PDB file of C-alpha atoms in Angstrom:
ATOM      1  CA  MET A  87     198.235  96.247 207.288  1.00 62.00           C
ATOM      2  CA  ASP A  88     198.930  98.834 204.606  1.00 68.00           C
ATOM      3  CA  TYR A  89     198.711  97.801 200.944  1.00 70.00           C
ATOM      4  CA  TYR A  90     200.321 100.977 199.599  1.00 72.00           C
ATOM      5  CA  LEU A  91     202.677  99.048 197.272  1.00 77.00           C
ATOM      6  CA  LEU A  92     199.898  96.823 195.920  1.00 75.00           C
ATOM      7  CA  ASN A  93     197.671  99.853 195.257  1.00 75.00           C
ATOM      8  CA  LYS A  94     200.249 101.192 192.782  1.00 78.00           C
ATOM      9  CA  PHE A  95     199.317  98.309 190.469  1.00 77.00           C
ATOM     10  CA  LEU A  96     195.520  98.519 190.889  1.00 73.00           C
ATOM     11  CA  CYS A  97     193.180 100.674 188.829  1.00 71.00           C
ATOM     12  CA  ALA A  98     190.096 101.994 190.585  1.00 67.00           C
ATOM     13  CA  THR A  99     187.192 103.210 188.457  1.00 65.00           C
ATOM     14  CA  HIS A 100     184.863 105.407 190.492  1.00 64.00           C
ATOM     15  CA  PHE A 101     181.155 105.880 189.924  1.00 60.00           C
ATOM     16  CA  THR A 102     178.205 107.208 191.910  1.00 63.00           C
ATOM     17  CA  MET A 103     175.195 105.112 192.741  1.00 58.00           C
ATOM     18  CA  LYS A 104     172.213 106.638 194.541  1.00 61.00           C
ATOM     19  CA  ASP A 105     170.898 103.303 195.792  1.00 61.00           C
ATOM     20  CA  ILE A 106     171.185  99.558 195.212  1.00 59.00           C
ATOM     21  CA  LYS A 107     168.354  99.652 192.638  1.00 62.00           C
ATOM     22  CA  ASN A 108     170.611 101.574 190.209  1.00 62.00           C
ATOM     23  CA  LEU A 109     173.340  98.921 190.262  1.00 61.00           C
ATOM     24  CA  ASN A 110     172.006  97.143 187.152  1.00 62.00           C
ATOM     25  CA  SER A 111     172.149 100.342 185.091  1.00 62.00           C
ATOM     26  CA  ILE A 112     175.899 100.816 185.641  1.00 61.00           C
ATOM     27  CA  GLU A 113     178.107  99.281 182.965  1.00 61.00           C
ATOM     28  CA  PHE A 114     181.008  97.267 184.341  1.00 59.00           C
ATOM     29  CA  HIS A 115     184.090  95.982 182.582  1.00 57.00           C
ATOM     30  CA  LYS A 116     184.823  92.247 182.755  1.00 57.00           C
ATOM     31  CA  ASP A 117     187.056  92.330 185.858  1.00 54.00           C
ATOM     32  CA  LEU A 118     185.731  95.421 187.622  1.00 56.00           C
ATOM     33  CA  VAL A 119     184.742  95.086 191.267  1.00 58.00           C
ATOM     34  CA  ALA A 120     181.878  97.176 192.632  1.00 57.00           C
ATOM     35  CA  LYS A 121     181.897  98.467 196.164  1.00 57.00           C
ATOM     36  CA  ILE A 122     178.869  99.297 198.250  1.00 55.00           C
ATOM     37  CA  GLU A 123     179.747 101.380 201.280  1.00 56.00           C
ATOM     38  CA  PHE A 124     178.015  99.633 204.135  1.00 52.00           C
ATOM     39  CA  GLU A 125     180.154  99.672 207.255  1.00 50.00           C
ATOM     40  CA  SER A 126     182.155  96.420 207.489  1.00 53.00           C
ATOM     41  CA  ALA A 127     180.305  94.897 204.513  1.00 55.00           C
ATOM     42  CA  PHE A 128     183.621  94.077 202.834  1.00 55.00           C
ATOM     43  CA  HIS A 129     184.250  91.332 205.407  1.00 59.00           C
ATOM     44  CA  HIS A 130     181.590  89.344 203.523  1.00 60.00           C
ATOM     45  CA  ILE A 131     183.222  89.666 200.088  1.00 66.00           C
ATOM     46  CA  GLN A 132     185.351  86.645 199.236  1.00 73.00           C
ATOM     47  CA  VAL A 133     188.756  87.252 197.651  1.00 74.00           C
ATOM     48  CA  ASN A 134     189.501  85.240 194.501  1.00 80.00           C
ATOM     49  CA  LYS A 135     191.950  82.404 195.278  1.00 83.00           C
ATOM     50  CA  LYS A 136     194.261  83.554 192.464  1.00 85.00           C
ATOM     51  CA  VAL A 137     195.017  86.864 194.226  1.00 80.00           C
ATOM     52  CA  ARG A 138     194.968  85.834 197.895  1.00 77.00           C
ATOM     53  CA  SER A 139     198.766  85.592 197.966  1.00 80.00           C
ATOM     54  CA  PHE A 140     198.915  89.357 197.311  1.00 78.00           C
ATOM     55  CA  LEU A 141     196.818  89.944 200.443  1.00 75.00           C
ATOM     56  CA  SER A 142     198.920  87.893 202.846  1.00 79.00           C
ATOM     57  CA  VAL A 143     201.346  88.624 205.652  1.00 79.00           C
ATOM     58  CA  SER A 144     204.101  86.712 207.410  1.00 83.00           C
ATOM     59  CA  PHE A 145     204.473  87.045 211.200  1.00 84.00           C
ATOM     60  CA  ASN A 146     206.513  84.934 213.641  1.00 89.00           C
ATOM     61  CA  GLN A 147     207.325  82.447 210.894  1.00 88.00           C
ATOM     62  CA  LYS A 148     203.612  81.931 210.189  1.00 87.00           C
ATOM     63  CA  TYR A 149     201.823  82.843 206.980  1.00 82.00           C
ATOM     64  CA  PHE A 150     198.403  84.516 207.193  1.00 81.00           C
ATOM     65  CA  LEU A 151     196.141  84.787 204.174  1.00 78.00           C
ATOM     66  CA  TYR A 152     192.987  86.870 203.732  1.00 70.00           C
ATOM     67  CA  LYS A 153     190.022  84.865 202.466  1.00 69.00           C
ATOM     68  CA  LEU A 154     187.690  87.837 202.782  1.00 66.00           C
ATOM     69  CA  MET A 155     188.272  91.413 201.695  1.00 64.00           C
ATOM     70  CA  CYS A 156     190.696  93.360 203.878  1.00 59.00           C
ATOM     71  CA  PHE A 157     191.404  97.006 204.732  1.00 55.00           C
ATOM     72  CA  ARG A 158     193.446  99.482 202.685  1.00 55.00           C
ATOM     73  CA  VAL A 159     193.108  98.033 199.180  1.00 59.00           C
ATOM     74  CA  LYS A 160     191.873 100.621 196.651  1.00 58.00           C
ATOM     75  CA  GLN A 161     188.689  98.809 195.709  1.00 56.00           C
ATOM     76  CA  VAL A 162     187.628  98.185 199.318  1.00 55.00           C
ATOM     77  CA  PRO A 163     185.039 100.474 200.950  1.00 50.00           C
ATOM     78  CA  LEU A 164     186.332 102.882 203.580  1.00 47.00           C
ATOM     79  CA  ALA A 165     184.558 102.186 206.864  1.00 43.00           C
TER      80      ALA A 165
END
């Protein structure tokens, strides 16, 4: 699934973090999502119920909805 159209409306703020210990020293805005690039770690990040409809797909008259983070959204780690 490619979320190219959705990504046009998302703002990604990038920062560098040497290790997990430095996470507390980084200032985040209210709604900013942090990403930690562990392979496939994003499958453990729950998606807020309010935005799940933006991460859904229809196939064979069935509606599929991501409950966990999916591929190809700007804020998701590249694995």
